[in-house]
Every structure is written in C-alpha cells, then in structure tokens.
Amino acid sequence: MGIHELRRLGTHLGRLRGSAARNTAEAAAVLGWPTARMVRFEAGLATIRRTDLMELVGFYGADPTPALALLDGTRGWWNRYSDEIDTDCETLLILEDSAASLRTHHAGLVPGLLQTRAYTAALIGTRRDQPWPRLEKLVDLRQERARVLGRGGMEMTGLIDEAALRRPVGGPAVMREQYEHLIAMSRLPGVNVLVRPLTAEPCRAVRFSFHVFDLRVGDDGSAEDAAVQLELLDREHFEWNALEVASYRRAFARAERDALDADASADFLAGLAAAC
C-alpha cells in the first residue's frame, strides 16, 4: 500500500462530495471528524474505516461499490495499531511507506527509524500519562516502522548531532547497543548515517528536528511529490508548499556539509560504543 492508492480513494470520495454539493466541513461532521482530517483524507494522507466509508458514501447518495473496491487496496500494516495512533502519526506512517528518499535531521535524539527497541522503550517509558501496556504497543509500532529501511526502495540519510549521541538514554548498555545498531544500519543499502560533530559551525538546522520526504505518488510510482515533517512539542506539522520544502532541503544540505562522512561517522560511533 502506498500514497497513490490512498489518493485514488480520496480523489474518488472528493468527487462524490462535489457531485453531492457538500463541502468538507459538512462531510467531516457526518463522521465526527475535524475538517482538517477530511482534507487530509481526500489528499491521500489519512485512512478511513469501512463503516465510516459506508456512512460517508451514503451521505453523498452514491453507490458504495467503487469506493469499497478502492478501500481494499489501502490497508497498511499499521491498521492494527489504529487505536494507538492519531492522525499525525498516521500521516507520518503513510509518508514513510511511500517515500523514495528521506532526509532526517535530529538535534536531540537518535531518529526514530534508527532507534533500538531498548532506546525507544527508555524514551517512551519516561511518559507517565499512559499505562505501560499501551506504551509497549508504541514501542512495537516504532520497531515495525524501521522495517521500511530493510526492504529496499527507499534511500535514507540520517543526520544526527553529536549532542544527541552523547545524551544518555537508558544507561550505558542501552547506548552501546544503540551505537552498534547505528553502525549496522549504516551498512544497509541506501542508508547513510552521518554524525554532525560539536565542532561544526552552528546553522539553522541545529534548532529543529525535521524530515524531508520525496514521494512516489503516481499509479506506477513515477510521479513525484515532496513533504516536510516538523516535530513540535505535542504534535507534528506537515508542510507541502514547494518553497517551504525547498527551504528545508537547503537547511539540510548546509548542515550535511559539516558532517563526518559515512566511514568517519561509523568510526566515531565505534569509539562511543567502546567507551561505554
């Protein structure tokens, strides 16, 4: 499942809505959704339950058969986590699943796709607002996300600030395993793990954690689109404007210029692991 299947479904439902002379706010209200979620859905950036689809198509007074056929092609592996994720997380998972390339910059922590289970558990375990069984499902979810790197088809460059690598998470054993995991991940085809040392000059990117996605969105995967995800305190922000995306590309490229190359980064990580 990729973004093009979701976009076909969203486009179809958008056309049904237009034919029924309904606006997105009216359609969203039928399902009890925020209007923004309906906009995302029609853009192919959110999924929909079968019962909700039937209700929506009924509201439009249309035949559900074509929509149901399209729905069958949109089921992602994360559907079994539907009770644990919000719409921002769902959009992120769709982007990761559809990306031809990903450039990720993290100033404070190891990027999620590159985390070990123990590192993730130590991070998520600091939350006191949820019972552990639910938090453990979030750990499982993050580990499953990382499989996108092992299946091929997506190139990833992970740019990690040295400060993030030196921040202790879970104790020395957890950090040693994390350093060794980063080295192993850097050996996967299409995966580059680069360390930006503390001696590098400050630049705009060091203030933010962000991810630049290049997407395959055509029916044959040939069409292109791009998006940026910004990590905020309690939510994600997604930017699709081409000028904004270009700005983050430049910021990433500027930060990458001062990073160690792949071999030097692996040596640096090996040194950190040996010191644990």
PDB file of C-alpha atoms in Angstrom:
ATOM      1  CA  MET A   1       0.000   0.000   0.000  1.00  0.00           C
ATOM      2  CA  GLY A   2       1.271   3.454  -0.900  1.00  0.00           C
ATOM      3  CA  ILE A   3       0.156   7.018  -1.096  1.00  0.00           C
ATOM      4  CA  HIS A   4      -1.143   6.603  -4.656  1.00  0.00           C
ATOM      5  CA  GLU A   5      -3.784   4.051  -3.532  1.00  0.00           C
ATOM      6  CA  LEU A   6      -4.913   6.386  -0.781  1.00  0.00           C
ATOM      7  CA  ARG A   7      -5.018   9.306  -3.196  1.00  0.00           C
ATOM      8  CA  ARG A   8      -7.160   7.368  -5.630  1.00  0.00           C
ATOM      9  CA  LEU A   9      -9.646   6.659  -2.839  1.00  0.00           C
ATOM     10  CA  GLY A  10      -9.529  10.235  -1.548  1.00  0.00           C
ATOM     11  CA  THR A  11      -9.968  11.670  -5.029  1.00  0.00           C
ATOM     12  CA  HIS A  12     -12.941   9.395  -5.665  1.00  0.00           C
ATOM     13  CA  LEU A  13     -14.635  10.441  -2.426  1.00  0.00           C
ATOM     14  CA  GLY A  14     -13.863  14.090  -3.152  1.00  0.00           C
ATOM     15  CA  ARG A  15     -15.623  13.779  -6.495  1.00  0.00           C
ATOM     16  CA  LEU A  16     -18.627  12.147  -4.832  1.00  0.00           C
ATOM     17  CA  ARG A  17     -18.727  15.003  -2.342  1.00  0.00           C
ATOM     18  CA  GLY A  18     -18.602  17.551  -5.151  1.00  0.00           C
ATOM     19  CA  SER A  19     -21.387  15.791  -7.029  1.00  0.00           C
ATOM     20  CA  ALA A  20     -23.479  15.883  -3.865  1.00  0.00           C
ATOM     21  CA  ALA A  21     -22.790  19.630  -3.486  1.00  0.00           C
ATOM     22  CA  ARG A  22     -21.334  19.152   0.002  1.00  0.00           C
ATOM     23  CA  ASN A  23     -18.291  20.885   1.468  1.00  0.00           C
ATOM     24  CA  THR A  24     -15.525  19.263   3.501  1.00  0.00           C
ATOM     25  CA  ALA A  25     -16.855  20.614   6.795  1.00  0.00           C
ATOM     26  CA  GLU A  26     -20.249  19.001   6.180  1.00  0.00           C
ATOM     27  CA  ALA A  27     -18.653  15.706   5.212  1.00  0.00           C
ATOM     28  CA  ALA A  28     -16.370  15.737   8.242  1.00  0.00           C
ATOM     29  CA  ALA A  29     -19.286  16.450  10.568  1.00  0.00           C
ATOM     30  CA  VAL A  30     -21.056  13.275   9.410  1.00  0.00           C
ATOM     31  CA  LEU A  31     -18.166  11.192  10.764  1.00  0.00           C
ATOM     32  CA  GLY A  32     -17.384  13.400  13.737  1.00  0.00           C
ATOM     33  CA  TRP A  33     -14.023  14.276  12.200  1.00  0.00           C
ATOM     34  CA  PRO A  34     -12.217  17.612  12.316  1.00  0.00           C
ATOM     35  CA  THR A  35     -12.426  19.279   8.915  1.00  0.00           C
ATOM     36  CA  ALA A  36      -8.632  19.047   8.631  1.00  0.00           C
ATOM     37  CA  ARG A  37      -8.831  15.253   8.752  1.00  0.00           C
ATOM     38  CA  MET A  38     -11.302  15.202   5.862  1.00  0.00           C
ATOM     39  CA  VAL A  39      -8.961  17.425   3.867  1.00  0.00           C
ATOM     40  CA  ARG A  40      -6.100  15.019   4.610  1.00  0.00           C
ATOM     41  CA  PHE A  41      -8.206  12.039   3.669  1.00  0.00           C
ATOM     42  CA  GLU A  42      -9.141  13.449   0.277  1.00  0.00           C
ATOM     43  CA  ALA A  43      -5.452  14.269  -0.297  1.00  0.00           C
ATOM     44  CA  GLY A  44      -4.485  10.648   0.379  1.00  0.00           C
ATOM     45  CA  LEU A  45      -2.911  11.358   3.768  1.00  0.00           C
ATOM     46  CA  ALA A  46      -5.370   9.589   6.051  1.00  0.00           C
ATOM     47  CA  THR A  47      -7.186   6.289   6.061  1.00  0.00           C
ATOM     48  CA  ILE A  48     -10.831   5.532   6.768  1.00  0.00           C
ATOM     49  CA  ARG A  49     -12.689   2.670   8.426  1.00  0.00           C
ATOM     50  CA  ARG A  50     -15.087   0.629   6.330  1.00  0.00           C
ATOM     51  CA  THR A  51     -18.100   1.663   8.438  1.00  0.00           C
ATOM     52  CA  ASP A  52     -17.160   5.340   8.094  1.00  0.00           C
ATOM     53  CA  LEU A  53     -16.743   4.936   4.351  1.00  0.00           C
ATOM     54  CA  MET A  54     -20.193   3.410   4.034  1.00  0.00           C
ATOM     55  CA  GLU A  55     -21.701   6.235   6.078  1.00  0.00           C
ATOM     56  CA  LEU A  56     -19.924   8.876   4.014  1.00  0.00           C
ATOM     57  CA  VAL A  57     -20.928   7.374   0.670  1.00  0.00           C
ATOM     58  CA  GLY A  58     -24.495   7.094   1.942  1.00  0.00           C
ATOM     59  CA  PHE A  59     -24.405  10.773   2.877  1.00  0.00           C
ATOM     60  CA  TYR A  60     -23.389  11.526  -0.709  1.00  0.00           C
ATOM     61  CA  GLY A  61     -26.164   9.310  -2.050  1.00  0.00           C
ATOM     62  CA  ALA A  62     -23.727   7.276  -4.139  1.00  0.00           C
ATOM     63  CA  ASP A  63     -23.082   3.621  -4.952  1.00  0.00           C
ATOM     64  CA  PRO A  64     -20.531   2.276  -2.414  1.00  0.00           C
ATOM     65  CA  THR A  65     -19.157  -0.478  -4.665  1.00  0.00           C
ATOM     66  CA  PRO A  66     -16.326   1.502  -6.373  1.00  0.00           C
ATOM     67  CA  ALA A  67     -15.264   3.101  -3.080  1.00  0.00           C
ATOM     68  CA  LEU A  68     -15.160  -0.256  -1.308  1.00  0.00           C
ATOM     69  CA  ALA A  69     -13.027  -1.711  -4.093  1.00  0.00           C
ATOM     70  CA  LEU A  70     -10.578   1.177  -3.715  1.00  0.00           C
ATOM     71  CA  LEU A  71     -10.599   0.808   0.072  1.00  0.00           C
ATOM     72  CA  ASP A  72      -9.444  -2.797  -0.185  1.00  0.00           C
ATOM     73  CA  GLY A  73      -6.177  -1.580  -1.707  1.00  0.00           C
ATOM     74  CA  THR A  74      -5.383   0.936   1.033  1.00  0.00           C
ATOM     75  CA  ARG A  75      -4.790  -1.284   4.040  1.00  0.00           C
ATOM     76  CA  GLY A  76      -1.374  -0.591   5.548  1.00  0.00           C
ATOM     77  CA  TRP A  77       0.456  -2.720   8.094  1.00  0.00           C
ATOM     78  CA  TRP A  78      -0.283  -0.080  10.751  1.00  0.00           C
ATOM     79  CA  ASN A  79      -4.039  -0.628  10.655  1.00  0.00           C
ATOM     80  CA  ARG A  80      -3.768  -2.997  13.604  1.00  0.00           C
ATOM     81  CA  TYR A  81      -2.455  -0.053  15.634  1.00  0.00           C
ATOM     82  CA  SER A  82      -5.427   2.143  14.755  1.00  0.00           C
ATOM     83  CA  ASP A  83      -6.431   2.526  18.405  1.00  0.00           C
ATOM     84  CA  GLU A  84      -2.954   3.710  19.375  1.00  0.00           C
ATOM     85  CA  ILE A  85      -2.143   6.328  16.729  1.00  0.00           C
ATOM     86  CA  ASP A  86      -3.520   9.759  15.947  1.00  0.00           C
ATOM     87  CA  THR A  87      -3.903  11.385  12.552  1.00  0.00           C
ATOM     88  CA  ASP A  88      -0.427  12.975  12.678  1.00  0.00           C
ATOM     89  CA  CYS A  89       1.197   9.607  13.298  1.00  0.00           C
ATOM     90  CA  GLU A  90      -0.898   8.054  10.555  1.00  0.00           C
ATOM     91  CA  THR A  91       0.254  10.696   8.070  1.00  0.00           C
ATOM     92  CA  LEU A  92       3.876  10.062   9.052  1.00  0.00           C
ATOM     93  CA  LEU A  93       3.474   6.316   8.506  1.00  0.00           C
ATOM     94  CA  ILE A  94       1.923   6.898   5.091  1.00  0.00           C
ATOM     95  CA  LEU A  95       4.815   9.176   4.112  1.00  0.00           C
ATOM     96  CA  GLU A  96       7.424   6.671   5.281  1.00  0.00           C
ATOM     97  CA  ASP A  97       5.683   3.884   3.400  1.00  0.00           C
ATOM     98  CA  SER A  98       5.559   5.927   0.183  1.00  0.00           C
ATOM     99  CA  ALA A  99       8.945   7.644   0.260  1.00  0.00           C
ATOM    100  CA  ALA A 100      11.556   7.214  -2.434  1.00  0.00           C
ATOM    101  CA  SER A 101      14.004   9.077  -0.214  1.00  0.00           C
ATOM    102  CA  LEU A 102      14.106  10.511   3.277  1.00  0.00           C
ATOM    103  CA  ARG A 103      16.469  13.058   4.774  1.00  0.00           C
ATOM    104  CA  THR A 104      16.094  13.210   8.531  1.00  0.00           C
ATOM    105  CA  HIS A 105      17.826  15.633  10.889  1.00  0.00           C
ATOM    106  CA  HIS A 106      17.610  15.204  14.630  1.00  0.00           C
ATOM    107  CA  ALA A 107      19.276  17.585  17.033  1.00  0.00           C
ATOM    108  CA  GLY A 108      18.224  15.999  20.325  1.00  0.00           C
ATOM    109  CA  LEU A 109      17.731  12.251  19.895  1.00  0.00           C
ATOM    110  CA  VAL A 110      18.517   9.353  17.595  1.00  0.00           C
ATOM    111  CA  PRO A 111      15.931   9.420  14.751  1.00  0.00           C
ATOM    112  CA  GLY A 112      13.010   7.072  15.338  1.00  0.00           C
ATOM    113  CA  LEU A 113      13.699   4.807  12.352  1.00  0.00           C
ATOM    114  CA  LEU A 114      17.226   4.206  13.659  1.00  0.00           C
ATOM    115  CA  GLN A 115      16.412   3.524  17.307  1.00  0.00           C
ATOM    116  CA  THR A 116      16.861   0.174  19.024  1.00  0.00           C
ATOM    117  CA  ARG A 117      13.947  -1.284  20.939  1.00  0.00           C
ATOM    118  CA  ALA A 118      15.694  -0.637  24.269  1.00  0.00           C
ATOM    119  CA  TYR A 119      16.407   3.006  23.367  1.00  0.00           C
ATOM    120  CA  THR A 120      12.793   3.555  22.319  1.00  0.00           C
ATOM    121  CA  ALA A 121      11.477   1.842  25.451  1.00  0.00           C
ATOM    122  CA  ALA A 122      13.680   4.024  27.650  1.00  0.00           C
ATOM    123  CA  LEU A 123      12.363   7.153  25.934  1.00  0.00           C
ATOM    124  CA  ILE A 124       8.707   6.180  25.929  1.00  0.00           C
ATOM    125  CA  GLY A 125       8.980   4.837  29.470  1.00  0.00           C
ATOM    126  CA  THR A 126       9.548   8.379  30.746  1.00  0.00           C
ATOM    127  CA  ARG A 127       5.914   9.173  29.943  1.00  0.00           C
ATOM    128  CA  ARG A 128       3.599   8.945  32.930  1.00  0.00           C
ATOM    129  CA  ASP A 129       0.338   9.766  31.182  1.00  0.00           C
ATOM    130  CA  GLN A 130      -0.280   6.286  29.727  1.00  0.00           C
ATOM    131  CA  PRO A 131      -0.279   2.733  31.154  1.00  0.00           C
ATOM    132  CA  TRP A 132       2.724   0.627  30.175  1.00  0.00           C
ATOM    133  CA  PRO A 133       0.778  -1.906  28.031  1.00  0.00           C
ATOM    134  CA  ARG A 134      -0.244   0.924  25.701  1.00  0.00           C
ATOM    135  CA  LEU A 135       3.242   2.410  25.714  1.00  0.00           C
ATOM    136  CA  GLU A 136       4.660  -1.010  24.842  1.00  0.00           C
ATOM    137  CA  LYS A 137       2.458  -1.054  21.747  1.00  0.00           C
ATOM    138  CA  LEU A 138       4.010   2.260  20.739  1.00  0.00           C
ATOM    139  CA  VAL A 139       7.448   0.681  21.131  1.00  0.00           C
ATOM    140  CA  ASP A 140       6.299  -2.187  18.894  1.00  0.00           C
ATOM    141  CA  LEU A 141       4.991   0.323  16.358  1.00  0.00           C
ATOM    142  CA  ARG A 142       8.287   2.180  16.153  1.00  0.00           C
ATOM    143  CA  GLN A 143      10.206  -1.047  15.647  1.00  0.00           C
ATOM    144  CA  GLU A 144       7.891  -2.049  12.812  1.00  0.00           C
ATOM    145  CA  ARG A 145       8.374   1.354  11.207  1.00  0.00           C
ATOM    146  CA  ALA A 146      12.086   0.637  10.858  1.00  0.00           C
ATOM    147  CA  ARG A 147      11.392  -2.300   8.531  1.00  0.00           C
ATOM    148  CA  VAL A 148      10.966   0.187   5.697  1.00  0.00           C
ATOM    149  CA  LEU A 149      14.770   0.552   5.715  1.00  0.00           C
ATOM    150  CA  GLY A 150      15.409  -3.138   5.252  1.00  0.00           C
ATOM    151  CA  ARG A 151      13.048  -3.807   2.385  1.00  0.00           C
ATOM    152  CA  GLY A 152      14.867  -1.593  -0.142  1.00  0.00           C
ATOM    153  CA  GLY A 153      13.382   1.017  -2.422  1.00  0.00           C
ATOM    154  CA  MET A 154      13.959   3.983  -0.132  1.00  0.00           C
ATOM    155  CA  GLU A 155      17.173   5.909   0.365  1.00  0.00           C
ATOM    156  CA  MET A 156      17.668   7.475   3.784  1.00  0.00           C
ATOM    157  CA  THR A 157      20.211   9.929   5.103  1.00  0.00           C
ATOM    158  CA  GLY A 158      20.101  10.286   8.869  1.00  0.00           C
ATOM    159  CA  LEU A 159      21.967  13.348  10.116  1.00  0.00           C
ATOM    160  CA  ILE A 160      22.496  13.135  13.874  1.00  0.00           C
ATOM    161  CA  ASP A 161      24.012  15.835  16.044  1.00  0.00           C
ATOM    162  CA  GLU A 162      26.821  14.642  18.305  1.00  0.00           C
ATOM    163  CA  ALA A 163      24.939  16.082  21.277  1.00  0.00           C
ATOM    164  CA  ALA A 164      22.092  13.641  20.618  1.00  0.00           C
ATOM    165  CA  LEU A 165      24.534  10.740  20.615  1.00  0.00           C
ATOM    166  CA  ARG A 166      26.115  11.781  23.889  1.00  0.00           C
ATOM    167  CA  ARG A 167      22.780  12.237  25.674  1.00  0.00           C
ATOM    168  CA  PRO A 168      22.406   9.155  27.932  1.00  0.00           C
ATOM    169  CA  VAL A 169      19.155   7.300  27.343  1.00  0.00           C
ATOM    170  CA  GLY A 170      18.564   4.145  29.373  1.00  0.00           C
ATOM    171  CA  GLY A 171      22.129   3.716  30.625  1.00  0.00           C
ATOM    172  CA  PRO A 172      25.492   2.611  29.167  1.00  0.00           C
ATOM    173  CA  ALA A 173      24.335  -0.803  27.921  1.00  0.00           C
ATOM    174  CA  VAL A 174      21.416   0.737  26.030  1.00  0.00           C
ATOM    175  CA  MET A 175      23.646   3.390  24.497  1.00  0.00           C
ATOM    176  CA  ARG A 176      26.323   0.877  23.476  1.00  0.00           C
ATOM    177  CA  GLU A 177      23.695  -1.223  21.719  1.00  0.00           C
ATOM    178  CA  GLN A 178      22.336   1.923  20.054  1.00  0.00           C
ATOM    179  CA  TYR A 179      25.752   2.969  18.731  1.00  0.00           C
ATOM    180  CA  GLU A 180      26.360  -0.535  17.373  1.00  0.00           C
ATOM    181  CA  HIS A 181      22.900  -0.556  15.809  1.00  0.00           C
ATOM    182  CA  LEU A 182      23.592   2.726  14.013  1.00  0.00           C
ATOM    183  CA  ILE A 183      26.772   1.232  12.560  1.00  0.00           C
ATOM    184  CA  ALA A 184      24.850  -1.842  11.399  1.00  0.00           C
ATOM    185  CA  MET A 185      22.076   0.262   9.874  1.00  0.00           C
ATOM    186  CA  SER A 186      24.616   2.388   8.014  1.00  0.00           C
ATOM    187  CA  ARG A 187      25.721  -0.762   6.185  1.00  0.00           C
ATOM    188  CA  LEU A 188      22.277  -1.368   4.714  1.00  0.00           C
ATOM    189  CA  PRO A 189      21.900  -0.473   1.021  1.00  0.00           C
ATOM    190  CA  GLY A 190      20.654   3.077   0.633  1.00  0.00           C
ATOM    191  CA  VAL A 191      21.093   4.030   4.305  1.00  0.00           C
ATOM    192  CA  ASN A 192      23.566   6.743   5.294  1.00  0.00           C
ATOM    193  CA  VAL A 193      24.153   7.624   8.944  1.00  0.00           C
ATOM    194  CA  LEU A 194      26.134  10.830   9.333  1.00  0.00           C
ATOM    195  CA  VAL A 195      27.335  12.452  12.553  1.00  0.00           C
ATOM    196  CA  ARG A 196      27.482  16.227  12.808  1.00  0.00           C
ATOM    197  CA  PRO A 197      30.224  16.943  15.373  1.00  0.00           C
ATOM    198  CA  LEU A 198      30.010  19.551  18.097  1.00  0.00           C
ATOM    199  CA  THR A 199      32.905  21.366  16.433  1.00  0.00           C
ATOM    200  CA  ALA A 200      30.729  22.150  13.391  1.00  0.00           C
ATOM    201  CA  GLU A 201      29.570  25.719  12.961  1.00  0.00           C
ATOM    202  CA  PRO A 202      26.012  26.480  14.110  1.00  0.00           C
ATOM    203  CA  CYS A 203      23.447  26.663  11.333  1.00  0.00           C
ATOM    204  CA  ARG A 204      19.666  26.980  11.051  1.00  0.00           C
ATOM    205  CA  ALA A 205      19.056  23.245  11.043  1.00  0.00           C
ATOM    206  CA  VAL A 206      20.529  22.653  14.506  1.00  0.00           C
ATOM    207  CA  ARG A 207      17.481  24.272  16.122  1.00  0.00           C
ATOM    208  CA  PHE A 208      14.990  21.828  14.624  1.00  0.00           C
ATOM    209  CA  SER A 209      14.252  18.176  14.107  1.00  0.00           C
ATOM    210  CA  PHE A 210      12.739  17.698  10.661  1.00  0.00           C
ATOM    211  CA  HIS A 211      12.315  15.143   7.908  1.00  0.00           C
ATOM    212  CA  VAL A 212      12.212  15.764   4.145  1.00  0.00           C
ATOM    213  CA  PHE A 213      10.321  13.159   2.109  1.00  0.00           C
ATOM    214  CA  ASP A 214      10.497  12.647  -1.640  1.00  0.00           C
ATOM    215  CA  LEU A 215       7.450  10.608  -2.591  1.00  0.00           C
ATOM    216  CA  ARG A 216       6.357   8.200  -5.265  1.00  0.00           C
ATOM    217  CA  VAL A 217       2.741   9.152  -5.897  1.00  0.00           C
ATOM    218  CA  GLY A 218       1.822   8.061  -9.434  1.00  0.00           C
ATOM    219  CA  ASP A 219      -0.011   4.827 -10.152  1.00  0.00           C
ATOM    220  CA  ASP A 220       3.290   3.470 -11.450  1.00  0.00           C
ATOM    221  CA  GLY A 221       5.360   5.267  -8.812  1.00  0.00           C
ATOM    222  CA  SER A 222       6.809   7.635 -11.390  1.00  0.00           C
ATOM    223  CA  ALA A 223       5.211  10.914 -10.324  1.00  0.00           C
ATOM    224  CA  GLU A 224       6.922  12.993  -7.670  1.00  0.00           C
ATOM    225  CA  ASP A 225       5.863  14.992  -4.661  1.00  0.00           C
ATOM    226  CA  ALA A 226       7.616  16.148  -1.517  1.00  0.00           C
ATOM    227  CA  ALA A 227       6.773  16.996   2.059  1.00  0.00           C
ATOM    228  CA  VAL A 228       8.434  18.097   5.277  1.00  0.00           C
ATOM    229  CA  GLN A 229       7.534  16.861   8.733  1.00  0.00           C
ATOM    230  CA  LEU A 230       8.414  19.050  11.711  1.00  0.00           C
ATOM    231  CA  GLU A 231       8.426  17.636  15.232  1.00  0.00           C
ATOM    232  CA  LEU A 232       6.708  20.012  17.645  1.00  0.00           C
ATOM    233  CA  LEU A 233       6.196  19.583  21.386  1.00  0.00           C
ATOM    234  CA  ASP A 234       2.919  17.680  21.303  1.00  0.00           C
ATOM    235  CA  ARG A 235       2.131  17.245  17.618  1.00  0.00           C
ATOM    236  CA  GLU A 236       3.565  17.018  14.139  1.00  0.00           C
ATOM    237  CA  HIS A 237       3.403  19.686  11.450  1.00  0.00           C
ATOM    238  CA  PHE A 238       3.434  18.737   7.770  1.00  0.00           C
ATOM    239  CA  GLU A 239       4.454  21.203   5.082  1.00  0.00           C
ATOM    240  CA  TRP A 240       3.674  20.614   1.405  1.00  0.00           C
ATOM    241  CA  ASN A 241       4.386  24.031  -0.063  1.00  0.00           C
ATOM    242  CA  ALA A 242       7.179  23.655  -2.615  1.00  0.00           C
ATOM    243  CA  LEU A 243       9.002  26.804  -1.483  1.00  0.00           C
ATOM    244  CA  GLU A 244       8.930  25.691   2.162  1.00  0.00           C
ATOM    245  CA  VAL A 245      10.129  22.215   1.249  1.00  0.00           C
ATOM    246  CA  ALA A 246      12.981  23.744  -0.750  1.00  0.00           C
ATOM    247  CA  SER A 247      13.967  25.846   2.265  1.00  0.00           C
ATOM    248  CA  TYR A 248      14.314  22.743   4.424  1.00  0.00           C
ATOM    249  CA  ARG A 249      16.266  20.984   1.689  1.00  0.00           C
ATOM    250  CA  ARG A 250      18.768  23.847   1.740  1.00  0.00           C
ATOM    251  CA  ALA A 251      18.956  23.782   5.537  1.00  0.00           C
ATOM    252  CA  PHE A 252      19.647  20.053   5.486  1.00  0.00           C
ATOM    253  CA  ALA A 253      22.299  20.397   2.785  1.00  0.00           C
ATOM    254  CA  ARG A 254      24.007  23.166   4.768  1.00  0.00           C
ATOM    255  CA  ALA A 255      24.082  21.032   7.926  1.00  0.00           C
ATOM    256  CA  GLU A 256      25.271  17.985   5.985  1.00  0.00           C
ATOM    257  CA  ARG A 257      28.314  19.862   4.660  1.00  0.00           C
ATOM    258  CA  ASP A 258      29.805  19.929   8.161  1.00  0.00           C
ATOM    259  CA  ALA A 259      29.011  16.285   8.965  1.00  0.00           C
ATOM    260  CA  LEU A 260      31.555  13.495   9.072  1.00  0.00           C
ATOM    261  CA  ASP A 261      31.416  11.246   6.039  1.00  0.00           C
ATOM    262  CA  ALA A 262      29.926   7.755   6.326  1.00  0.00           C
ATOM    263  CA  ASP A 263      33.187   5.982   7.194  1.00  0.00           C
ATOM    264  CA  ALA A 264      34.284   8.616   9.694  1.00  0.00           C
ATOM    265  CA  SER A 265      30.813   8.586  11.253  1.00  0.00           C
ATOM    266  CA  ALA A 266      30.990   4.799  11.706  1.00  0.00           C
ATOM    267  CA  ASP A 267      34.424   5.143  13.315  1.00  0.00           C
ATOM    268  CA  PHE A 268      33.096   7.855  15.620  1.00  0.00           C
ATOM    269  CA  LEU A 269      30.168   5.645  16.658  1.00  0.00           C
ATOM    270  CA  ALA A 270      32.512   2.722  17.258  1.00  0.00           C
ATOM    271  CA  GLY A 271      34.560   4.929  19.567  1.00  0.00           C
ATOM    272  CA  LEU A 272      31.463   5.899  21.530  1.00  0.00           C
ATOM    273  CA  ALA A 273      30.465   2.239  21.843  1.00  0.00           C
ATOM    274  CA  ALA A 274      33.916   1.252  23.081  1.00  0.00           C
ATOM    275  CA  ALA A 275      33.776   3.958  25.747  1.00  0.00           C
ATOM    276  CA  CYS A 276      30.528   2.646  27.275  1.00  0.00           C
TER     277      CYS A 276
END
